């Protein structure tokens, strides 16, 4: 049975509306940070159930729509099996072609509230080589808690990419995975955190690449990585 947004409890409708606003605004960060070209890339965020009878939902970018045409009103709402609900957008407006991957992550990683995919140049170049980004920067220890891992090759269109993301990141501290021959996917407690991880993974991918042109980068000892990660995640910033 297809869910109809206007028939859902008011609390659910309000949560969806707020999430649409956030997700639409966060898409602007992808071109602003040079992470996407044309209509590539997408941001999504989980909408936790606000009523017992309503499952978790997700809000995601529509497929093939220009970034300067995105708005809260054309963000697509789907269930966690990737099916679009009756959300007030035209029936012909399809969700991102990566929706199945996002939905699989949400369905199998309940701690994840946001997912981002880009084809950012340097991170995608590492993915094309099927090579993890080694932890040779304190920034990487802070943000990723170690190397950025590589996920398996998977064809877009079903949940194969999502399966690869979950298999690779389960038990891993990194919020980013480089899907082989495809590009980076990032996760976070919400969409903003996932966008930050997308920005950061491109930065470290570029910096480590440049370093390797000059010589072999120096690895950071695991105990220092642990210390960096703990400080950044639990002490750094405002609490």
Short mmCIF file of C-alpha atoms in Angstrom, two decimals:
data_model
loop_
_atom_site.label_atom_id
_atom_site.label_comp_id
_atom_site.label_asym_id
_atom_site.label_seq_id
_atom_site.Cartn_x
_atom_site.Cartn_y
_atom_site.Cartn_z
CA UNK A 1 0.00 0.00 0.00
CA UNK A 2 1.41 3.37 -1.06
CA UNK A 3 1.65 5.99 1.68
CA UNK A 4 0.01 9.37 1.03
CA UNK A 5 1.85 12.20 2.78
CA UNK A 6 -1.24 14.34 3.38
CA UNK A 7 -2.97 11.40 5.09
CA UNK A 8 -0.14 10.82 7.57
CA UNK A 9 -0.21 12.26 11.12
CA UNK A 10 0.60 15.96 11.42
CA UNK A 11 3.85 15.22 13.26
CA UNK A 12 5.05 13.10 10.34
CA UNK A 13 4.12 15.76 7.79
CA UNK A 14 5.96 18.40 9.81
CA UNK A 15 9.06 16.20 10.09
CA UNK A 16 9.04 15.55 6.34
CA UNK A 17 8.67 19.27 5.57
CA UNK A 18 11.59 20.17 7.82
CA UNK A 19 13.75 17.43 6.33
CA UNK A 20 12.95 18.56 2.79
CA UNK A 21 14.12 22.06 3.68
CA UNK A 22 17.41 20.76 5.12
CA UNK A 23 18.14 18.36 2.29
CA UNK A 24 17.40 20.94 -0.40
CA UNK A 25 19.70 23.47 1.28
CA UNK A 26 22.51 20.95 1.79
CA UNK A 27 22.60 20.08 -1.90
CA UNK A 28 24.03 23.55 -2.51
CA UNK A 29 27.14 22.51 -0.57
CA UNK A 30 28.09 19.91 -3.19
CA UNK A 31 28.71 22.28 -6.13
CA UNK A 32 29.96 24.98 -3.74
CA UNK A 33 32.72 22.63 -2.61
CA UNK A 34 33.45 21.36 -6.12
CA UNK A 35 32.22 17.83 -5.44
CA UNK A 36 29.81 17.40 -8.38
CA UNK A 37 29.32 18.29 -12.02
CA UNK A 38 26.06 18.77 -13.91
CA UNK A 39 23.34 16.75 -12.10
CA UNK A 40 25.58 14.07 -10.55
CA UNK A 41 25.53 13.42 -6.81
CA UNK A 42 22.84 13.35 -4.17
CA UNK A 43 22.08 13.97 -0.51
CA UNK A 44 19.46 12.14 1.53
CA UNK A 45 18.29 12.18 5.13
CA UNK A 46 16.28 9.74 7.20
CA UNK A 47 12.94 10.89 8.60
CA UNK A 48 12.57 8.89 11.83
CA UNK A 49 9.07 7.65 12.48
CA UNK A 50 7.03 10.24 14.33
CA UNK A 51 4.06 7.88 14.76
CA UNK A 52 3.89 4.16 15.62
CA UNK A 53 1.92 3.30 12.50
CA UNK A 54 4.30 5.09 10.11
CA UNK A 55 7.70 3.61 9.12
CA UNK A 56 10.91 5.60 8.79
CA UNK A 57 11.07 7.52 5.53
CA UNK A 58 13.87 9.18 3.56
CA UNK A 59 14.09 12.43 1.60
CA UNK A 60 16.34 12.52 -1.46
CA UNK A 61 17.14 14.57 -4.55
CA UNK A 62 15.08 13.92 -7.70
CA UNK A 63 16.92 12.23 -10.54
CA UNK A 64 18.56 14.33 -13.25
CA UNK A 65 17.38 17.71 -11.95
CA UNK A 66 19.82 20.63 -12.08
CA UNK A 67 21.16 21.87 -8.76
CA UNK A 68 19.86 25.37 -9.38
CA UNK A 69 16.35 23.95 -9.83
CA UNK A 70 16.28 22.08 -6.52
CA UNK A 71 13.89 23.19 -3.81
CA UNK A 72 12.21 21.75 -0.75
CA UNK A 73 9.09 21.23 -2.86
CA UNK A 74 10.76 18.86 -5.34
CA UNK A 75 12.66 16.74 -2.83
CA UNK A 76 11.28 13.19 -3.17
CA UNK A 77 10.03 11.16 -0.20
CA UNK A 78 10.52 7.39 -0.16
CA UNK A 79 10.12 4.42 2.15
CA UNK A 80 13.17 2.42 3.21
CA UNK A 81 12.62 -0.05 0.39
CA UNK A 82 13.23 2.81 -2.04
CA UNK A 83 9.60 3.26 -3.13
CA UNK A 84 8.33 6.78 -3.66
CA UNK A 85 5.28 7.73 -1.61
CA UNK A 86 2.54 10.12 -2.76
CA UNK A 87 4.48 13.15 -1.58
CA UNK A 88 2.90 16.00 -3.55
CA UNK A 89 5.49 15.99 -6.35
CA UNK A 90 4.46 15.02 -9.90
CA UNK A 91 4.17 11.26 -10.45
CA UNK A 92 6.78 11.52 -13.21
CA UNK A 93 9.37 13.03 -10.85
CA UNK A 94 11.58 10.07 -9.98
CA UNK A 95 13.92 9.89 -7.00
CA UNK A 96 17.69 9.70 -7.53
CA UNK A 97 18.97 6.62 -9.33
CA UNK A 98 20.99 5.94 -6.16
CA UNK A 99 17.88 5.73 -3.98
CA UNK A 100 18.07 1.93 -3.60
CA UNK A 101 21.60 2.27 -2.20
CA UNK A 102 20.61 4.99 0.25
CA UNK A 103 17.52 3.06 1.34
CA UNK A 104 19.53 -0.13 1.95
CA UNK A 105 21.96 1.77 4.16
CA UNK A 106 19.15 3.25 6.26
CA UNK A 107 17.39 -0.10 6.54
CA UNK A 108 20.53 -1.90 7.74
CA UNK A 109 22.38 0.82 9.69
CA UNK A 110 19.86 2.33 12.11
CA UNK A 111 22.47 4.73 13.50
CA UNK A 112 22.80 6.44 10.09
CA UNK A 113 20.67 9.53 9.52
CA UNK A 114 22.27 10.93 6.37
CA UNK A 115 23.88 9.59 3.18
CA UNK A 116 25.74 11.47 0.44
CA UNK A 117 27.15 10.35 -2.90
CA UNK A 118 29.43 12.38 -5.16
CA UNK A 119 31.86 11.78 -8.01
CA UNK A 120 34.40 14.22 -6.59
CA UNK A 121 37.56 14.09 -8.67
CA UNK A 122 40.32 12.95 -6.34
CA UNK A 123 38.26 10.55 -4.22
CA UNK A 124 36.86 9.00 -7.38
CA UNK A 125 40.37 8.66 -8.79
CA UNK A 126 41.32 6.54 -5.76
CA UNK A 127 38.12 4.53 -6.29
CA UNK A 128 39.07 3.97 -9.92
CA UNK A 129 42.30 2.34 -8.72
CA UNK A 130 40.44 0.33 -6.10
CA UNK A 131 42.87 1.68 -3.52
CA UNK A 132 42.12 2.81 0.02
CA UNK A 133 43.40 6.20 1.14
CA UNK A 134 46.05 5.48 3.79
CA UNK A 135 45.92 7.33 7.10
CA UNK A 136 48.90 9.65 6.71
CA UNK A 137 47.31 12.91 7.91
CA UNK A 138 46.20 13.91 11.39
CA UNK A 139 43.02 15.19 9.72
CA UNK A 140 42.31 11.62 8.66
CA UNK A 141 42.83 10.34 12.17
CA UNK A 142 40.42 12.99 13.40
CA UNK A 143 37.64 12.51 10.89
CA UNK A 144 37.99 8.93 9.64
CA UNK A 145 39.76 7.13 12.49
CA UNK A 146 42.05 5.39 10.01
CA UNK A 147 42.23 4.80 6.26
CA UNK A 148 39.28 5.41 3.96
CA UNK A 149 38.28 1.91 2.81
CA UNK A 150 37.34 0.64 -0.65
CA UNK A 151 34.05 -1.10 -1.27
CA UNK A 152 33.34 -3.69 -3.97
CA UNK A 153 32.44 -3.00 -7.57
CA UNK A 154 28.65 -2.90 -7.96
CA UNK A 155 26.28 -1.89 -10.74
CA UNK A 156 23.79 0.90 -10.10
CA UNK A 157 20.08 0.13 -10.27
CA UNK A 158 19.38 -2.14 -7.32
CA UNK A 159 20.62 -2.43 -3.75
CA UNK A 160 24.02 -3.92 -4.70
CA UNK A 161 25.81 -0.65 -3.98
CA UNK A 162 24.02 -0.31 -0.67
CA UNK A 163 25.06 -3.84 0.28
CA UNK A 164 28.67 -2.99 -0.51
CA UNK A 165 28.52 0.18 1.58
CA UNK A 166 27.05 -1.63 4.58
CA UNK A 167 29.45 -4.58 4.33
CA UNK A 168 32.46 -2.25 4.11
CA UNK A 169 31.53 0.29 6.78
CA UNK A 170 30.03 -2.04 9.38
CA UNK A 171 32.48 -2.06 12.28
CA UNK A 172 34.62 0.62 10.59
CA UNK A 173 35.16 4.12 12.04
CA UNK A 174 35.29 5.79 8.64
CA UNK A 175 32.13 7.63 7.57
CA UNK A 176 33.32 7.31 3.95
CA UNK A 177 33.76 4.44 1.53
CA UNK A 178 35.21 4.53 -1.98
CA UNK A 179 33.06 2.23 -4.08
CA UNK A 180 35.40 0.68 -6.64
CA UNK A 181 35.22 2.27 -10.11
CA UNK A 182 32.35 4.46 -8.93
CA UNK A 183 33.12 7.04 -6.25
CA UNK A 184 32.67 8.03 -2.62
CA UNK A 185 29.62 7.45 -0.45
CA UNK A 186 29.51 9.01 3.01
CA UNK A 187 27.28 8.51 6.02
CA UNK A 188 26.55 10.50 9.16
CA UNK A 189 24.20 10.95 12.08
CA UNK A 190 22.32 13.36 9.80
CA UNK A 191 22.66 14.74 6.28
CA UNK A 192 24.87 17.64 7.37
CA UNK A 193 27.40 15.26 8.92
CA UNK A 194 27.40 13.14 5.75
CA UNK A 195 27.99 16.25 3.61
CA UNK A 196 30.90 17.24 5.85
CA UNK A 197 32.40 13.77 5.40
CA UNK A 198 32.02 14.12 1.61
CA UNK A 199 33.91 17.42 1.69
CA UNK A 200 36.61 15.98 3.94
CA UNK A 201 37.16 12.79 1.95
CA UNK A 202 37.80 14.81 -1.20
CA UNK A 203 40.23 17.06 0.67
CA UNK A 204 42.28 14.17 2.05
CA UNK A 205 42.15 12.29 -1.27
CA UNK A 206 43.67 15.32 -3.00
CA UNK A 207 46.27 15.99 -0.32
CA UNK A 208 47.48 12.39 -0.13
CA UNK A 209 47.63 12.23 -3.93
CA UNK A 210 49.80 15.35 -4.04
CA UNK A 211 52.00 13.95 -1.28
CA UNK A 212 52.60 10.77 -3.26
CA UNK A 213 53.87 12.81 -6.19
CA UNK A 214 56.67 14.01 -3.91
CA UNK A 215 57.47 10.67 -2.29
CA UNK A 216 55.94 8.00 -0.09
CA UNK A 217 53.79 9.53 2.70
CA UNK A 218 54.60 8.57 6.28
CA UNK A 219 52.04 6.39 8.04
CA UNK A 220 50.68 7.42 11.44
CA UNK A 221 51.00 4.84 14.22
CA UNK A 222 47.71 3.23 15.24
CA UNK A 223 47.92 4.46 18.83
CA UNK A 224 48.24 8.05 17.60
CA UNK A 225 45.29 7.55 15.25
CA UNK A 226 43.20 6.31 18.18
CA UNK A 227 44.20 9.33 20.25
CA UNK A 228 43.45 11.76 17.44
CA UNK A 229 40.07 10.20 16.76
CA UNK A 230 39.03 10.21 20.41
CA UNK A 231 40.04 13.85 20.90
CA UNK A 232 38.30 15.06 17.75
CA UNK A 233 35.10 13.10 18.30
CA UNK A 234 34.77 13.72 22.04
CA UNK A 235 36.70 16.89 22.97
CA UNK A 236 37.08 19.15 19.92
CA UNK A 237 34.51 21.89 19.33
CA UNK A 238 31.59 23.07 21.40
CA UNK A 239 29.54 20.67 23.51
#
